[in-house]
Amino acid sequence: MKRRIIAKLELKSEHIVKPIFFEGLKKIGNPKQIAEKYYKLGIEEIILKDIVASLYQRALNYKLIETIIKNLPVPIALGGGVKSIDDVHRLINCGADKICINTGIFKNKKLIDQTAKIYGSQSIVVEIQSKKIGDKWFCLTDNGRINTNVEVGKWISETQDRGAGELFLQSVDKDGTMEGFDIKLFKSIQKKIKIPVIFSGGCGSLSHIKEILK
């Protein structure tokens, strides 16, 4: 299986931001300039998501998204505030190759089935915001604010059965720390994974990438 290095760009209003543990959003810069810079550096795919759209229950800025990804010759996954098949249609029309969904599918699980049926499983990326509580990992929504009380492993199995084509697994406990991936989290769900997985949270060096690839 081919491994890819994927850039995750988190959008708030008109700026790319960088959180730590999904909190304390710090402005980084212009989203179009940053996306183009990553492409020139050799990035193979970009995940661009409005990280507070679901939390604030607001619509995506489709015009801004179109401007950011215009003429970017790499696959683009768009997300943030996606709650209906109409939202999926609009993002595909904006130029998305894939749709990244988290909060919306906890409220409407059939959205996975609908998107996979219309656009194919390869078009839907299930984002999982994972946090360890006690000795188990649970799925969070609304940019890490709400605990669904659904265990990560169980959610992975259900979303795969519903037709998800890819998993985007984020560790809230490691997010933004640059201290290394949550290896224990990955090991806990590794045997359940049947589809490609994007693992995120804590990467700060090449050694961290080598460790997770083992």
Short mmCIF file of C-alpha atoms in Angstrom, two decimals:
data_model
loop_
_atom_site.label_atom_id
_atom_site.label_comp_id
_atom_site.label_asym_id
_atom_site.label_seq_id
_atom_site.Cartn_x
_atom_site.Cartn_y
_atom_site.Cartn_z
CA MET A 1 0.00 0.00 0.00
CA LYS A 2 1.31 3.43 -0.96
CA ARG A 3 1.97 5.76 1.96
CA ARG A 4 1.19 9.46 1.59
CA ILE A 5 2.16 12.61 3.42
CA ILE A 6 -1.00 14.70 3.78
CA ALA A 7 -1.30 18.30 4.91
CA LYS A 8 -4.12 19.13 7.33
CA LEU A 9 -5.13 22.78 7.03
CA GLU A 10 -7.56 24.02 9.67
CA LEU A 11 -9.66 27.03 8.77
CA LYS A 12 -11.38 29.57 11.01
CA SER A 13 -13.03 32.52 9.29
CA GLU A 14 -10.48 33.43 6.58
CA HIS A 15 -7.32 32.23 8.33
CA ILE A 16 -5.43 28.99 8.78
CA VAL A 17 -5.11 28.32 12.49
CA LYS A 18 -3.09 25.96 14.64
CA PRO A 19 -4.57 24.58 17.85
CA ILE A 20 -3.06 22.48 20.63
CA PHE A 21 -5.40 19.78 22.02
CA PHE A 22 -8.03 21.36 19.72
CA GLU A 23 -7.87 24.54 21.85
CA GLY A 24 -6.19 27.96 21.77
CA LEU A 25 -6.45 28.61 18.03
CA LYS A 26 -3.47 30.61 16.79
CA LYS A 27 -3.61 32.37 13.42
CA ILE A 28 -0.97 31.07 11.01
CA GLY A 29 -1.68 32.86 7.75
CA ASN A 30 -3.42 33.08 4.39
CA PRO A 31 -5.00 29.73 3.44
CA LYS A 32 -4.40 29.94 -0.31
CA GLN A 33 -0.75 30.89 0.12
CA ILE A 34 -0.17 28.11 2.65
CA ALA A 35 -1.92 25.49 0.49
CA GLU A 36 0.18 26.48 -2.54
CA LYS A 37 3.36 26.40 -0.44
CA TYR A 38 2.60 22.84 0.71
CA TYR A 39 2.00 21.77 -2.89
CA LYS A 40 5.35 23.23 -3.99
CA LEU A 41 7.05 21.37 -1.13
CA GLY A 42 5.70 18.08 -2.49
CA ILE A 43 2.60 17.39 -0.40
CA GLU A 44 0.47 14.63 -1.95
CA GLU A 45 -2.96 15.56 -0.63
CA ILE A 46 -4.62 18.33 1.40
CA ILE A 47 -7.37 18.13 4.00
CA LEU A 48 -8.99 21.55 4.34
CA LYS A 49 -11.66 21.93 6.99
CA ASP A 50 -13.45 24.68 8.86
CA ILE A 51 -12.84 23.42 12.37
CA VAL A 52 -15.53 25.51 14.09
CA ALA A 53 -18.37 25.30 11.54
CA SER A 54 -20.17 22.51 13.40
CA LEU A 55 -19.44 24.04 16.81
CA TYR A 56 -20.89 27.42 15.78
CA GLN A 57 -23.56 25.77 13.59
CA ARG A 58 -22.68 27.95 10.65
CA ALA A 59 -22.54 27.35 6.91
CA LEU A 60 -19.24 26.91 5.10
CA ASN A 61 -17.83 29.81 3.11
CA TYR A 62 -18.02 28.07 -0.27
CA LYS A 63 -16.66 31.05 -2.19
CA LEU A 64 -13.56 31.17 0.01
CA ILE A 65 -13.03 27.42 -0.35
CA GLU A 66 -13.24 27.63 -4.15
CA THR A 67 -10.63 30.40 -4.11
CA ILE A 68 -8.27 28.42 -1.86
CA ILE A 69 -8.27 25.19 -3.87
CA LYS A 70 -8.50 26.65 -7.38
CA ASN A 71 -5.73 25.28 -9.62
CA LEU A 72 -4.26 23.08 -6.86
CA PRO A 73 -3.30 19.85 -8.71
CA VAL A 74 -3.51 17.53 -5.70
CA PRO A 75 -6.47 15.62 -4.24
CA ILE A 76 -8.50 17.78 -1.86
CA ALA A 77 -10.67 16.62 1.04
CA LEU A 78 -13.06 19.30 2.30
CA GLY A 79 -14.93 19.32 5.60
CA GLY A 80 -16.47 21.29 8.42
CA GLY A 81 -20.14 21.64 9.18
CA VAL A 82 -21.23 18.96 6.70
CA LYS A 83 -24.62 17.72 7.85
CA SER A 84 -26.63 16.81 4.73
CA ILE A 85 -26.28 15.35 1.26
CA ASP A 86 -26.86 18.88 -0.09
CA ASP A 87 -23.72 20.03 1.75
CA VAL A 88 -21.85 17.12 0.15
CA HIS A 89 -23.12 18.12 -3.32
CA ARG A 90 -21.97 21.72 -2.83
CA LEU A 91 -18.48 20.73 -1.71
CA ILE A 92 -18.08 18.33 -4.62
CA ASN A 93 -19.13 21.16 -6.92
CA CYS A 94 -16.51 23.39 -5.25
CA GLY A 95 -13.85 20.96 -6.42
CA ALA A 96 -13.55 18.48 -3.56
CA ASP A 97 -12.27 15.00 -4.39
CA LYS A 98 -13.38 13.76 -0.97
CA ILE A 99 -15.68 14.89 1.82
CA CYS A 100 -14.47 14.75 5.42
CA ILE A 101 -17.24 14.37 8.01
CA ASN A 102 -17.37 13.93 11.78
CA THR A 103 -20.11 15.72 13.75
CA GLY A 104 -22.67 15.49 10.95
CA ILE A 105 -22.65 11.70 10.75
CA PHE A 106 -23.26 11.26 14.47
CA LYS A 107 -26.49 13.17 13.92
CA ASN A 108 -27.27 11.49 10.59
CA LYS A 109 -25.48 8.16 10.12
CA LYS A 110 -27.24 7.54 6.81
CA LEU A 111 -25.17 10.39 5.34
CA ILE A 112 -22.30 7.89 5.02
CA ASP A 113 -24.51 5.46 3.10
CA GLN A 114 -25.95 8.24 0.88
CA THR A 115 -22.59 9.74 -0.02
CA ALA A 116 -21.03 6.35 -0.75
CA LYS A 117 -24.00 5.37 -2.94
CA ILE A 118 -23.97 8.58 -4.99
CA TYR A 119 -20.26 9.37 -5.23
CA GLY A 120 -18.57 6.08 -4.28
CA SER A 121 -16.91 4.99 -1.05
CA GLN A 122 -13.64 6.63 -2.08
CA SER A 123 -15.34 10.03 -1.75
CA ILE A 124 -16.15 9.86 1.97
CA VAL A 125 -13.57 10.27 4.73
CA VAL A 126 -14.81 9.64 8.26
CA GLU A 127 -13.00 11.90 10.68
CA ILE A 128 -12.62 10.59 14.23
CA GLN A 129 -11.59 12.96 16.98
CA SER A 130 -10.32 10.54 19.60
CA LYS A 131 -9.60 11.15 23.28
CA LYS A 132 -8.58 8.71 26.00
CA ILE A 133 -10.94 8.76 28.96
CA GLY A 134 -10.09 6.25 31.65
CA ASP A 135 -8.65 3.25 29.84
CA LYS A 136 -10.67 3.63 26.63
CA TRP A 137 -10.69 5.95 23.63
CA PHE A 138 -13.92 7.76 22.78
CA CYS A 139 -15.13 9.76 19.78
CA LEU A 140 -15.61 13.50 20.22
CA THR A 141 -17.56 15.94 18.06
CA ASP A 142 -17.83 19.73 17.62
CA ASN A 143 -14.06 20.20 17.43
CA GLY A 144 -13.34 18.07 20.48
CA ARG A 145 -15.99 19.64 22.72
CA ILE A 146 -18.59 16.87 23.06
CA ASN A 147 -18.01 13.27 24.11
CA THR A 148 -20.32 10.96 22.16
CA ASN A 149 -19.63 8.08 24.59
CA VAL A 150 -19.03 5.92 21.51
CA GLU A 151 -15.77 3.95 21.60
CA VAL A 152 -13.42 4.54 18.69
CA GLY A 153 -13.11 0.87 17.75
CA LYS A 154 -16.88 0.37 17.58
CA TRP A 155 -17.33 3.52 15.50
CA ILE A 156 -14.63 2.44 13.07
CA SER A 157 -16.41 -0.87 12.52
CA GLU A 158 -19.81 0.77 11.97
CA THR A 159 -18.60 3.47 9.57
CA GLN A 160 -16.70 0.92 7.50
CA ASP A 161 -19.82 -1.25 7.28
CA ARG A 162 -21.82 1.77 6.13
CA GLY A 163 -19.46 2.44 3.22
CA ALA A 164 -16.75 4.82 4.40
CA GLY A 165 -13.76 4.76 2.07
CA GLU A 166 -11.14 6.23 4.38
CA LEU A 167 -10.59 7.03 8.06
CA PHE A 168 -9.05 10.25 9.35
CA LEU A 169 -8.08 9.39 12.92
CA GLN A 170 -6.98 12.30 15.09
CA SER A 171 -5.61 12.12 18.62
CA VAL A 172 -6.91 15.04 20.68
CA ASP A 173 -4.39 14.17 23.41
CA LYS A 174 -1.46 14.61 21.00
CA ASP A 175 -2.82 17.35 18.75
CA GLY A 176 -0.35 20.15 18.12
CA THR A 177 2.26 18.90 20.59
CA MET A 178 4.82 17.76 17.98
CA GLU A 179 5.91 15.13 20.55
CA GLY A 180 5.00 12.05 18.53
CA PHE A 181 1.93 10.10 17.47
CA ASP A 182 -0.37 8.30 19.89
CA ILE A 183 0.99 4.83 19.20
CA LYS A 184 -1.17 3.20 21.89
CA LEU A 185 -4.32 4.56 20.25
CA PHE A 186 -3.27 3.20 16.87
CA LYS A 187 -2.42 -0.24 18.28
CA SER A 188 -5.78 -0.40 20.06
CA ILE A 189 -7.73 -0.15 16.78
CA GLN A 190 -5.23 -1.49 14.25
CA LYS A 191 -6.91 -4.89 13.81
CA LYS A 192 -10.30 -3.27 13.14
CA ILE A 193 -9.09 -1.21 10.18
CA LYS A 194 -10.11 -2.54 6.76
CA ILE A 195 -9.75 0.66 4.73
CA PRO A 196 -7.01 3.29 4.29
CA VAL A 197 -6.37 5.36 7.41
CA ILE A 198 -4.91 8.83 7.84
CA PHE A 199 -3.33 9.15 11.29
CA SER A 200 -2.90 12.61 12.77
CA GLY A 201 -1.84 14.32 15.94
CA GLY A 202 1.60 14.91 17.42
CA CYS A 203 3.91 14.55 14.42
CA GLY A 204 7.01 16.69 14.82
CA SER A 205 9.85 14.84 13.13
CA LEU A 206 10.76 12.23 10.56
CA SER A 207 11.42 9.75 13.35
CA HIS A 208 7.77 10.02 14.42
CA ILE A 209 6.68 9.10 10.90
CA LYS A 210 9.06 6.12 10.81
CA GLU A 211 7.70 4.96 14.17
CA ILE A 212 4.06 4.96 13.10
CA LEU A 213 4.84 3.25 9.79
CA LYS A 214 6.30 0.30 11.70
#
